Amino acid sequence: MSSIAIRAENVSKVYRLGVKEETDDSLFKSLGKMIKSPISNYKKYRSLYSFSDLDFDNPDANADSNVLWALRNVSFDVTQGEVVGIIGRNGAGKSTLLKILSKITPPARGRIEIHGHTSSLLEVGTGFHNELTGRENVYLNGTILGMRKKEVDRKFDEIVEFSGVEKFLDTPVKRYSSGMRVRLAFAVAAHLDPEILIIDEVLAVGDAAFQDKCLRKMQDVGSQGRTVFFVSHNMPAVTRLCQRVIMLSNGQLVADGHSHDIVARYMHEGSNTAAERCWDDDDKAPGTDIVRLKRVRILDENRQTSASSLDIRKPVGFEMTFEVYQDGHTLLPNFKVVTDNGVDVFIAVDIDPEWRKKERLKGTYITTVWVPGNFWSEGSYFVDVGMITLKPHQVRQFFEREVVSFQAVDPMEGDTARGDWVKELGGVIRPLLEWETDFTQ
Ligand SMILES: Nc1ncnc2c1ncn2[C@@H]1O[C@H](COP(=O)(O)OP(=O)(O)O)[C@@H](O)[C@H]1O
Ligand SMILES: [Mg+2]
């Protein structure tokens, strides 16, 4: 039976507005302060951590008090070897949760259990001592993790190589750029064989190549049976790396489950674009006196609104419903697909011979275009919807950006263009192509 690595029970964290919790970046500094001003420290500590006036079981009851609930009654178990993604909007409480799990800050209420040596990379440069060199910091971190010098020695070259900061090893870390700090910090955290690895959005920093390298490393760490906890806004990375995702919203755990499902839910809630969008109110619907958009859907192969993420092997339909108010116009419905990085994938215009160049009668039309399976790469896509009238000249009647969105997922079963390649594949599309080889000896 697999054992528990992390258990959080009703964890809440509250910040008093106007009282900033100070974190000293070095142990020495905080020790120094404590010796200098024990009484003011104690008072400050009391005001920060005394929340006896709050009703933790019913956070809403405290809605108008001057406290901010960074986390509210968050509970979950993580078993050893799980790779768990934490997602949520800015301010959702992700970093706070990781800080509590890393024991950098205590919960106001609730308890956590951690089984295993934990290595965490929270913000750029935390865990580093500014005055010490890169080399010294590697050893310091190893010691904090409970490793002997010999053990760190063994890992040292690997860490340095991964980080790419060889030339600056004997330079104090305060002279490092933030990119160098992240690289070294990630290398240290990931290579010191922690049983639990906690990573907060480090992948937002650094170049794309380094981000990929970090993801691969986390994948390795995860596949060695270690527990990984990681926050990211890179949804394809989250779905690829994690089986499980926990979603936070306003400090509460709002979803915990299979990564594809939770990520799809997050995307749909977040950008206010889902697999379906309707305009019930004619005045607000995009369009003109000639034609208005009524509804847009993403369809699965059974013509149902696609509920969560799409399997890249399956066909997908984009459907638009529109109302034509005048007889006699020639219309050109069109869709445009854009990746979450803003790359245009294609524009598709209606070429159905049945309707092409035909003058239409007024009424309701439902037009669908089908994209075959094995077309999409892994990732998030947004769909723009447009309508043009052709005669006497081309006029745009509506063009709505990012009306619906979906997440394309490669099931990793070896029957997509990915074949036996298990790592990052990239690209905007992933067509399944025919291969042949001529062999001579
Ligand atoms: N030290 C602090 N003092 C006061 N408020 C804080 C502090 N740290 C975080 N918060 C607040 O707690 C909430 C959650 O923050 P955080 O955990 O950083 O969110 P996330 O990482 O999901 O963006 C935010 O509203 C933030 O402003
Ligand atoms: Mg954060």
Tab-separated table of C-alpha atoms and ligand atoms in Angstrom:
chain	number	residue	atom	x	y	z
A	1	MET	CA	0.000	0.000	0.000
A	2	SER	CA	1.313	3.434	-0.817
A	3	SER	CA	1.861	5.705	2.128
A	4	ILE	CA	0.931	9.310	2.756
A	5	ALA	CA	3.559	11.900	1.874
A	6	ILE	CA	1.562	15.013	2.652
A	7	ARG	CA	-1.640	15.459	4.583
A	8	ALA	CA	-3.373	18.791	5.002
A	9	GLU	CA	-6.309	18.956	7.388
A	10	ASN	CA	-8.518	22.035	7.404
A	11	VAL	CA	-5.604	24.319	6.776
A	12	SER	CA	-6.446	27.997	6.998
A	13	LYS	CA	-4.183	30.980	6.687
A	14	VAL	CA	-5.274	34.469	7.547
A	15	TYR	CA	-3.437	37.712	7.055
A	16	ARG	CA	-4.319	40.817	8.985
A	17	LEU	CA	-4.651	43.689	6.620
A	18	GLY	CA	-2.158	46.421	7.363
A	19	VAL	CA	0.165	44.105	9.250
A	20	LYS	CA	2.722	42.698	6.924
A	21	GLU	CA	4.295	39.451	7.904
A	22	GLU	CA	7.995	39.931	7.474
A	23	THR	CA	10.180	37.210	6.152
A	24	ASP	CA	13.872	37.683	6.681
A	25	ASP	CA	15.926	36.378	3.863
A	26	SER	CA	18.561	35.034	6.154
A	27	LEU	CA	18.532	33.192	9.390
A	28	PHE	CA	21.210	35.505	10.733
A	29	LYS	CA	19.143	38.583	10.112
A	30	SER	CA	16.130	37.192	11.859
A	31	LEU	CA	18.197	35.936	14.762
A	32	GLY	CA	19.800	39.344	15.046
A	33	LYS	CA	16.452	41.074	15.172
A	34	MET	CA	15.119	38.680	17.711
A	35	ILE	CA	18.020	39.343	20.037
A	36	LYS	CA	17.744	43.093	19.569
A	37	SER	CA	14.062	43.563	20.183
A	38	PRO	CA	12.479	40.628	21.910
A	39	ILE	CA	9.483	42.505	23.230
A	40	SER	CA	8.398	44.243	20.052
A	41	ASN	CA	8.947	40.985	18.258
A	42	TYR	CA	6.791	39.130	20.648
A	43	LYS	CA	4.001	41.690	20.335
A	44	LYS	CA	4.186	41.636	16.596
A	45	TYR	CA	4.143	37.891	16.660
A	46	ARG	CA	1.093	37.898	18.886
A	47	SER	CA	-0.801	40.285	16.641
A	48	LEU	CA	0.083	38.290	13.577
A	49	TYR	CA	-0.831	34.920	14.880
A	50	SER	CA	-3.684	35.575	17.232
A	51	PHE	CA	-6.916	34.925	15.459
A	52	SER	CA	-9.069	33.914	18.375
A	53	ASP	CA	-11.729	36.366	17.235
A	54	LEU	CA	-12.296	34.491	13.987
A	55	ASP	CA	-14.795	31.783	13.223
A	56	PHE	CA	-12.745	29.303	11.235
A	57	ASP	CA	-15.587	26.926	10.602
A	58	ASN	CA	-17.563	29.608	8.910
A	59	PRO	CA	-15.174	31.987	7.142
A	60	ASP	CA	-17.998	33.919	5.534
A	61	ALA	CA	-19.120	35.088	8.949
A	62	ASN	CA	-15.914	37.126	9.079
A	63	ALA	CA	-16.466	38.611	5.685
A	64	ASP	CA	-16.190	42.238	6.678
A	65	SER	CA	-13.464	42.034	9.281
A	66	ASN	CA	-10.019	43.329	8.433
A	67	VAL	CA	-8.561	39.939	7.723
A	68	LEU	CA	-7.729	38.294	4.467
A	69	TRP	CA	-8.324	34.580	4.095
A	70	ALA	CA	-5.425	33.393	2.003
A	71	LEU	CA	-6.523	29.782	2.631
A	72	ARG	CA	-9.762	28.415	4.034
A	73	ASN	CA	-10.165	24.916	5.380
A	74	VAL	CA	-8.046	23.230	2.753
A	75	SER	CA	-7.767	19.458	3.129
A	76	PHE	CA	-6.162	16.786	0.985
A	77	ASP	CA	-3.885	13.767	1.098
A	78	VAL	CA	-1.041	13.138	-1.270
A	79	THR	CA	0.444	9.678	-1.458
A	80	GLN	CA	4.095	9.048	-1.985
A	81	GLY	CA	5.126	9.308	-5.621
A	82	GLU	CA	2.210	11.428	-6.763
A	83	VAL	CA	2.924	14.384	-9.014
A	84	VAL	CA	0.342	17.009	-8.127
A	85	GLY	CA	-0.261	20.292	-9.926
A	86	ILE	CA	-1.730	23.302	-8.114
A	87	ILE	CA	-3.613	25.758	-10.277
A	88	GLY	CA	-5.691	28.865	-9.645
A	89	ARG	CA	-5.824	32.535	-10.501
A	90	ASN	CA	-3.473	35.084	-9.024
A	91	GLY	CA	-4.185	35.495	-5.351
A	92	ALA	CA	-5.919	32.115	-5.087
A	93	GLY	CA	-3.566	31.004	-2.310
A	94	LYS	CA	-1.208	28.718	-4.214
A	95	SER	CA	2.017	30.234	-2.920
A	96	THR	CA	0.618	30.413	0.575
A	97	LEU	CA	-0.184	26.710	0.466
A	98	LEU	CA	3.326	25.863	-0.712
A	99	LYS	CA	4.858	28.066	1.988
A	100	ILE	CA	2.859	26.243	4.630
A	101	LEU	CA	3.849	22.847	3.244
A	102	SER	CA	7.473	23.992	3.210
A	103	LYS	CA	7.077	25.152	6.824
A	104	ILE	CA	8.103	28.675	5.961
A	105	THR	CA	4.941	30.018	7.515
A	106	PRO	CA	2.560	28.273	9.924
A	107	PRO	CA	-1.136	27.772	9.227
A	108	ALA	CA	-3.468	29.904	11.356
A	109	ARG	CA	-5.473	26.793	11.958
A	110	GLY	CA	-5.488	23.218	10.812
A	111	ARG	CA	-2.573	20.869	10.595
A	112	ILE	CA	-0.174	19.456	8.088
A	113	GLU	CA	1.780	16.243	8.098
A	114	ILE	CA	4.859	15.864	5.945
A	115	HIS	CA	6.584	12.514	5.595
A	116	GLY	CA	9.958	12.817	3.973
A	117	HIS	CA	12.742	15.265	3.290
A	118	THR	CA	11.328	18.230	1.472
A	119	SER	CA	13.079	20.468	-0.946
A	120	SER	CA	11.280	23.559	-2.111
A	121	LEU	CA	11.781	26.284	-4.602
A	122	LEU	CA	9.359	29.037	-3.815
A	123	GLU	CA	10.316	32.464	-4.996
A	124	VAL	CA	13.358	33.456	-6.921
A	125	GLY	CA	16.329	33.293	-4.621
A	126	THR	CA	14.631	32.081	-1.454
A	127	GLY	CA	16.784	29.536	0.233
A	128	PHE	CA	19.900	31.277	-1.007
A	129	HIS	CA	22.169	33.316	1.166
A	130	ASN	CA	23.103	36.434	-0.766
A	131	GLU	CA	26.619	36.859	0.572
A	132	LEU	CA	27.634	33.275	-0.077
A	133	THR	CA	28.823	32.067	-3.442
A	134	GLY	CA	26.896	29.727	-5.698
A	135	ARG	CA	29.110	26.846	-4.575
A	136	GLU	CA	28.629	27.602	-0.875
A	137	ASN	CA	24.886	27.874	-1.340
A	138	VAL	CA	24.714	24.456	-2.947
A	139	TYR	CA	26.374	22.970	0.124
A	140	LEU	CA	24.270	25.022	2.511
A	141	ASN	CA	21.100	23.773	0.863
A	142	GLY	CA	22.336	20.204	0.963
A	143	THR	CA	22.994	20.532	4.675
A	144	ILE	CA	19.549	21.965	5.283
A	145	LEU	CA	18.134	18.933	3.518
A	146	GLY	CA	20.058	16.716	5.912
A	147	MET	CA	22.714	15.555	3.445
A	148	ARG	CA	26.332	14.924	4.237
A	149	LYS	CA	29.072	16.829	2.439
A	150	LYS	CA	30.028	13.643	0.601
A	151	GLU	CA	26.543	13.204	-0.730
A	152	VAL	CA	26.459	16.772	-1.997
A	153	ASP	CA	29.915	16.230	-3.551
A	154	ARG	CA	28.492	13.386	-5.571
A	155	LYS	CA	25.680	15.523	-6.958
A	156	PHE	CA	27.685	18.690	-7.346
A	157	ASP	CA	28.757	18.408	-10.972
A	158	GLU	CA	25.302	17.412	-12.093
A	159	ILE	CA	23.808	20.433	-10.339
A	160	VAL	CA	26.317	22.807	-11.856
A	161	GLU	CA	25.879	21.365	-15.291
A	162	PHE	CA	22.122	21.576	-15.123
A	163	SER	CA	22.193	25.172	-13.938
A	164	GLY	CA	24.702	26.381	-16.510
A	165	VAL	CA	26.319	28.802	-14.024
A	166	GLU	CA	29.785	27.155	-13.989
A	167	LYS	CA	31.568	30.424	-14.578
A	168	PHE	CA	29.919	32.115	-11.638
A	169	LEU	CA	30.235	29.370	-9.049
A	170	ASP	CA	32.579	31.378	-6.892
A	171	THR	CA	30.686	34.625	-7.238
A	172	PRO	CA	28.356	35.686	-4.418
A	173	VAL	CA	24.791	34.924	-5.346
A	174	LYS	CA	23.800	38.578	-4.880
A	175	ARG	CA	25.569	39.300	-8.164
A	176	TYR	CA	23.518	36.743	-10.065
A	177	SER	CA	20.759	37.748	-12.455
A	178	SER	CA	17.322	36.459	-11.524
A	179	GLY	CA	17.543	33.922	-14.367
A	180	MET	CA	20.805	32.538	-12.965
A	181	ARG	CA	19.331	32.342	-9.488
A	182	VAL	CA	16.346	30.372	-10.694
A	183	ARG	CA	18.518	28.030	-12.680
A	184	LEU	CA	20.793	27.279	-9.794
A	185	ALA	CA	17.940	27.105	-7.310
A	186	PHE	CA	16.004	24.674	-9.470
A	187	ALA	CA	19.084	22.551	-10.076
A	188	VAL	CA	19.760	22.346	-6.341
A	189	ALA	CA	16.157	21.603	-5.395
A	190	ALA	CA	15.729	18.908	-8.024
A	191	HIS	CA	19.073	17.151	-7.724
A	192	LEU	CA	19.449	16.773	-3.992
A	193	ASP	CA	17.199	13.725	-4.040
A	194	PRO	CA	14.400	15.168	-1.967
A	195	GLU	CA	11.581	12.814	-1.173
A	196	ILE	CA	9.174	15.666	-1.705
A	197	LEU	CA	9.825	18.394	-4.235
A	198	ILE	CA	7.797	21.602	-4.001
A	199	ILE	CA	8.090	24.070	-6.872
A	200	ASP	CA	6.279	27.395	-7.171
A	201	GLU	CA	5.940	28.867	-10.627
A	202	VAL	CA	9.647	28.866	-11.269
A	203	LEU	CA	8.842	28.004	-14.848
A	204	ALA	CA	7.449	31.440	-15.421
A	205	VAL	CA	11.028	32.669	-15.299
A	206	GLY	CA	13.792	31.686	-17.682
A	207	ASP	CA	13.787	30.864	-21.334
A	208	ALA	CA	11.664	28.236	-23.048
A	209	ALA	CA	14.535	25.771	-23.363
A	210	PHE	CA	15.267	25.941	-19.651
A	211	GLN	CA	11.583	25.581	-18.829
A	212	ASP	CA	11.456	22.389	-20.872
A	213	LYS	CA	14.536	21.123	-19.120
A	214	CYS	CA	12.918	21.761	-15.741
A	215	LEU	CA	9.748	19.971	-16.769
A	216	ARG	CA	11.712	16.956	-17.914
A	217	LYS	CA	13.643	16.940	-14.670
A	218	MET	CA	10.442	17.070	-12.644
A	219	GLN	CA	9.085	14.232	-14.734
A	220	ASP	CA	12.210	12.211	-13.888
A	221	VAL	CA	11.911	13.036	-10.211
A	222	GLY	CA	8.255	12.001	-10.307
A	223	SER	CA	8.987	8.759	-12.112
A	224	GLN	CA	11.517	7.819	-9.415
A	225	GLY	CA	8.650	7.511	-6.982
A	226	ARG	CA	9.182	10.899	-5.378
A	227	THR	CA	6.368	13.269	-4.590
A	228	VAL	CA	6.223	16.462	-6.609
A	229	PHE	CA	4.003	19.426	-5.859
A	230	PHE	CA	4.061	22.155	-8.416
A	231	VAL	CA	2.338	25.398	-9.261
A	232	SER	CA	2.183	26.517	-12.849
A	233	HIS	CA	0.149	28.577	-15.251
A	234	ASN	CA	1.394	26.479	-18.134
A	235	MET	CA	-1.631	24.204	-18.572
A	236	PRO	CA	-0.151	21.853	-21.174
A	237	ALA	CA	2.798	21.319	-18.837
A	238	VAL	CA	0.464	20.648	-15.930
A	239	THR	CA	-1.554	18.085	-17.867
A	240	ARG	CA	1.548	16.413	-19.193
A	241	LEU	CA	3.345	16.238	-15.886
A	242	CYS	CA	0.629	15.616	-13.345
A	243	GLN	CA	-1.943	12.897	-13.007
A	244	ARG	CA	-3.687	14.911	-10.377
A	245	VAL	CA	-4.485	18.597	-10.069
A	246	ILE	CA	-5.784	20.625	-7.147
A	247	MET	CA	-7.525	23.854	-8.021
A	248	LEU	CA	-7.716	26.740	-5.563
A	249	SER	CA	-10.029	29.701	-5.785
A	250	ASN	CA	-10.197	32.458	-3.166
A	251	GLY	CA	-8.253	30.318	-0.759
A	252	GLN	CA	-10.562	27.351	-1.064
A	253	LEU	CA	-9.951	23.992	-2.613
A	254	VAL	CA	-12.596	23.938	-5.335
A	255	ALA	CA	-11.519	20.889	-7.322
A	256	ASP	CA	-9.220	17.942	-6.865
A	257	GLY	CA	-9.024	15.239	-9.483
A	258	HIS	CA	-7.728	14.036	-12.796
A	259	SER	CA	-5.547	16.696	-14.372
A	260	HIS	CA	-7.300	16.789	-17.740
A	261	ASP	CA	-10.690	17.384	-16.174
A	262	ILE	CA	-9.573	20.002	-13.696
A	263	VAL	CA	-7.464	21.899	-16.214
A	264	ALA	CA	-10.335	21.961	-18.678
A	265	ARG	CA	-12.619	23.271	-15.972
A	266	TYR	CA	-10.114	25.930	-15.018
A	267	MET	CA	-9.719	27.102	-18.587
A	268	HIS	CA	-13.408	27.308	-19.111
A	269	GLU	CA	-14.105	29.218	-15.945
A	270	GLY	CA	-11.117	31.406	-16.266
A	271	SER	CA	-11.205	33.048	-19.606
A	272	ASN	CA	-14.964	33.013	-19.511
A	273	THR	CA	-14.782	30.840	-22.584
A	274	ALA	CA	-16.046	27.319	-22.433
A	275	ALA	CA	-16.955	24.727	-24.992
A	276	GLU	CA	-20.209	26.603	-25.435
A	277	ARG	CA	-21.290	30.216	-25.485
A	278	CYS	CA	-24.789	31.616	-26.068
A	279	TRP	CA	-26.264	35.052	-26.628
A	280	ASP	CA	-29.885	34.990	-25.555
A	281	ASP	CA	-30.340	38.708	-25.660
A	282	ASP	CA	-30.481	39.928	-29.281
A	283	ASP	CA	-29.242	43.387	-28.346
A	284	LYS	CA	-26.045	41.999	-26.884
A	285	ALA	CA	-25.399	39.402	-29.581
A	286	PRO	CA	-22.531	40.194	-31.938
A	287	GLY	CA	-23.703	41.234	-35.399
A	288	THR	CA	-25.840	43.683	-37.329
A	289	ASP	CA	-29.369	44.115	-38.657
A	290	ILE	CA	-28.468	41.528	-41.282
A	291	VAL	CA	-27.128	38.689	-39.157
A	292	ARG	CA	-26.369	37.978	-35.491
A	293	LEU	CA	-24.453	35.272	-33.702
A	294	LYS	CA	-26.619	33.204	-31.333
A	295	ARG	CA	-24.493	30.334	-30.148
A	296	VAL	CA	-21.071	28.727	-30.589
A	297	ARG	CA	-20.117	25.219	-29.490
A	298	ILE	CA	-17.201	22.847	-29.666
A	299	LEU	CA	-18.511	19.386	-30.535
A	300	ASP	CA	-17.092	15.967	-29.903
A	301	GLU	CA	-17.431	13.215	-32.476
A	302	ASN	CA	-20.934	12.409	-31.206
A	303	ARG	CA	-22.056	15.983	-31.803
A	304	GLN	CA	-22.283	16.623	-28.081
A	305	THR	CA	-20.831	19.778	-26.546
A	306	SER	CA	-17.342	18.705	-25.660
A	307	ALA	CA	-17.295	18.499	-21.885
A	308	SER	CA	-13.646	18.529	-20.980
A	309	SER	CA	-10.395	18.218	-22.823
A	310	LEU	CA	-10.254	16.670	-26.274
A	311	ASP	CA	-8.372	13.555	-27.258
A	312	ILE	CA	-6.140	14.637	-30.157
A	313	ARG	CA	-6.973	11.413	-32.019
A	314	LYS	CA	-10.639	12.348	-32.286
A	315	PRO	CA	-12.371	14.680	-34.718
A	316	VAL	CA	-13.736	17.931	-33.337
A	317	GLY	CA	-16.469	20.187	-34.664
A	318	PHE	CA	-16.895	23.944	-34.389
A	319	GLU	CA	-20.546	24.892	-34.593
A	320	MET	CA	-22.095	28.346	-34.923
A	321	THR	CA	-25.765	29.220	-34.782
A	322	PHE	CA	-26.754	32.508	-36.351
A	323	GLU	CA	-29.932	34.318	-37.201
A	324	VAL	CA	-30.370	36.002	-40.582
A	325	TYR	CA	-32.878	38.880	-40.491
A	326	GLN	CA	-33.057	39.842	-44.177
A	327	ASP	CA	-33.497	37.806	-47.351
A	328	GLY	CA	-30.990	37.949	-50.161
A	329	HIS	CA	-27.526	38.117	-48.590
A	330	THR	CA	-24.590	35.897	-49.441
A	331	LEU	CA	-22.753	34.878	-46.298
A	332	LEU	CA	-19.309	33.570	-45.480
A	333	PRO	CA	-19.169	32.004	-41.990
A	334	ASN	CA	-15.616	31.470	-40.720
A	335	PHE	CA	-13.628	30.230	-37.746
A	336	LYS	CA	-10.126	31.065	-36.680
A	337	VAL	CA	-8.089	28.955	-34.262
A	338	VAL	CA	-5.331	30.459	-32.136
A	339	THR	CA	-3.034	28.801	-29.603
A	340	ASP	CA	-2.731	30.080	-26.061
A	341	ASN	CA	0.586	31.636	-27.102
A	342	GLY	CA	-1.211	33.665	-29.725
A	343	VAL	CA	-0.059	31.674	-32.745
A	344	ASP	CA	-2.648	31.496	-35.549
A	345	VAL	CA	-3.262	27.860	-36.447
A	346	PHE	CA	-5.698	28.402	-39.312
A	347	ILE	CA	-8.699	30.272	-40.621
A	348	ALA	CA	-11.456	28.120	-42.082
A	349	VAL	CA	-14.128	29.650	-44.336
A	350	ASP	CA	-17.309	27.852	-45.317
A	351	ILE	CA	-16.823	26.101	-48.669
A	352	ASP	CA	-19.937	23.917	-48.528
A	353	PRO	CA	-21.184	23.912	-52.177
A	354	GLU	CA	-24.755	23.818	-50.917
A	355	TRP	CA	-24.468	27.352	-49.566
A	356	ARG	CA	-21.529	28.827	-51.370
A	357	LYS	CA	-22.414	31.956	-53.330
A	358	LYS	CA	-26.123	31.389	-52.547
A	359	GLU	CA	-28.436	34.124	-51.441
A	360	ARG	CA	-29.987	33.121	-48.159
A	361	LEU	CA	-33.497	33.397	-46.790
A	362	LYS	CA	-34.055	34.801	-43.350
A	363	GLY	CA	-34.077	32.277	-40.560
A	364	THR	CA	-31.830	30.371	-38.176
A	365	TYR	CA	-28.769	28.550	-39.458
A	366	ILE	CA	-26.508	26.090	-37.695
A	367	THR	CA	-23.168	25.665	-39.465
A	368	THR	CA	-20.487	23.200	-38.400
A	369	VAL	CA	-16.972	22.562	-39.636
A	370	TRP	CA	-15.178	19.314	-38.759
A	371	VAL	CA	-11.480	19.067	-38.047
A	372	PRO	CA	-10.209	15.504	-38.422
A	373	GLY	CA	-8.554	13.549	-35.616
A	374	ASN	CA	-4.787	13.569	-35.350
A	375	PHE	CA	-4.554	17.180	-36.225
A	376	TRP	CA	-3.940	19.089	-32.974
A	377	SER	CA	-0.803	19.218	-30.972
A	378	GLU	CA	-1.095	19.120	-27.172
A	379	GLY	CA	-2.158	22.419	-25.734
A	380	SER	CA	-4.834	25.021	-25.388
A	381	TYR	CA	-6.646	26.514	-28.320
A	382	PHE	CA	-9.041	29.403	-28.640
A	383	VAL	CA	-11.616	29.764	-31.388
A	384	ASP	CA	-12.619	33.090	-32.963
A	385	VAL	CA	-15.871	33.264	-34.898
A	386	GLY	CA	-16.616	35.527	-37.847
A	387	MET	CA	-19.241	36.300	-40.484
A	388	ILE	CA	-18.760	38.210	-43.713
A	389	THR	CA	-21.325	39.247	-46.316
A	390	LEU	CA	-19.972	39.019	-49.840
A	391	LYS	CA	-22.128	41.217	-52.053
A	392	PRO	CA	-21.904	43.891	-53.266
A	393	HIS	CA	-18.533	43.888	-51.489
A	394	GLN	CA	-17.116	42.048	-48.487
A	395	VAL	CA	-18.373	43.407	-45.167
A	396	ARG	CA	-17.599	42.023	-41.742
A	397	GLN	CA	-20.854	41.449	-39.864
A	398	PHE	CA	-19.203	40.159	-36.699
A	399	PHE	CA	-15.881	38.839	-35.525
A	400	GLU	CA	-15.675	37.576	-31.963
A	401	ARG	CA	-12.357	36.600	-30.452
A	402	GLU	CA	-11.797	33.664	-28.099
A	403	VAL	CA	-15.448	32.721	-27.985
A	404	VAL	CA	-14.777	29.128	-27.037
A	405	SER	CA	-11.662	27.241	-26.008
A	406	PHE	CA	-10.480	23.695	-25.597
A	407	GLN	CA	-7.557	21.694	-24.374
A	408	ALA	CA	-6.121	19.060	-26.705
A	409	VAL	CA	-4.526	16.123	-24.970
A	410	ASP	CA	-2.319	13.390	-26.368
A	411	PRO	CA	-3.353	10.173	-24.585
A	412	MET	CA	0.255	8.897	-24.752
A	413	GLU	CA	-0.833	5.481	-25.956
A	414	GLY	CA	1.611	5.423	-28.815
A	415	ASP	CA	-0.941	5.617	-31.622
A	416	THR	CA	-0.584	9.330	-32.302
A	417	ALA	CA	2.168	11.075	-34.221
A	418	ARG	CA	4.076	11.018	-30.936
A	419	GLY	CA	4.732	7.314	-31.438
A	420	ASP	CA	7.342	6.150	-28.950
A	421	TRP	CA	8.566	9.622	-28.107
A	422	VAL	CA	7.505	10.375	-24.534
A	423	LYS	CA	8.931	13.827	-23.955
A	424	GLU	CA	8.048	17.321	-25.128
A	425	LEU	CA	7.124	17.304	-28.786
A	426	GLY	CA	5.901	20.846	-29.323
A	427	GLY	CA	4.611	22.221	-32.586
A	428	VAL	CA	1.278	23.809	-33.370
A	429	ILE	CA	-0.215	20.768	-35.084
A	430	ARG	CA	0.574	17.068	-34.764
A	431	PRO	CA	-0.446	15.318	-37.997
A	432	LEU	CA	-0.250	11.545	-38.203
A	433	LEU	CA	1.868	11.053	-41.306
A	434	GLU	CA	2.940	8.113	-43.446
A	435	TRP	CA	6.547	7.095	-43.074
A	436	GLU	CA	8.675	4.829	-45.246
A	437	THR	CA	12.264	3.666	-45.264
A	438	ASP	CA	14.346	2.115	-47.980
A	439	PHE	CA	16.958	-0.207	-46.580
A	440	THR	CA	20.048	-1.517	-48.367
A	441	GLN	CA	23.037	-3.380	-47.017
B	1	LIG	N1	2.620	38.117	3.658
B	1	LIG	C1	1.380	38.444	3.317
B	1	LIG	N2	0.712	39.418	3.988
B	1	LIG	C2	-0.556	39.756	3.646
B	1	LIG	N3	-1.265	39.169	2.682
B	1	LIG	C3	-0.667	38.197	1.962
B	1	LIG	C4	0.693	37.791	2.241
B	1	LIG	N4	1.007	36.792	1.378
B	1	LIG	C5	-0.075	36.591	0.595
B	1	LIG	N5	-1.076	37.423	0.950
B	1	LIG	C6	-2.410	37.458	0.319
B	1	LIG	O1	-2.960	36.163	0.341
B	1	LIG	C7	-3.661	35.865	-0.846
B	1	LIG	C8	-3.101	34.610	-1.496
B	1	LIG	O2	-1.813	34.904	-1.984
B	1	LIG	P1	-0.864	33.828	-2.700
B	1	LIG	O3	-0.826	32.603	-1.882
B	1	LIG	O4	0.419	34.514	-2.997
B	1	LIG	O5	-1.655	33.556	-4.048
B	1	LIG	P2	-1.169	32.880	-5.422
B	1	LIG	O6	0.192	32.305	-5.217
B	1	LIG	O7	-2.207	31.862	-5.717
B	1	LIG	O8	-1.174	33.983	-6.439
B	1	LIG	C9	-3.542	37.102	-1.725
B	1	LIG	O9	-4.723	37.851	-1.579
B	1	LIG	C10	-2.345	37.817	-1.152
B	1	LIG	O10	-2.454	39.207	-1.371
B	2	MG	MG	2.002	32.670	-6.196
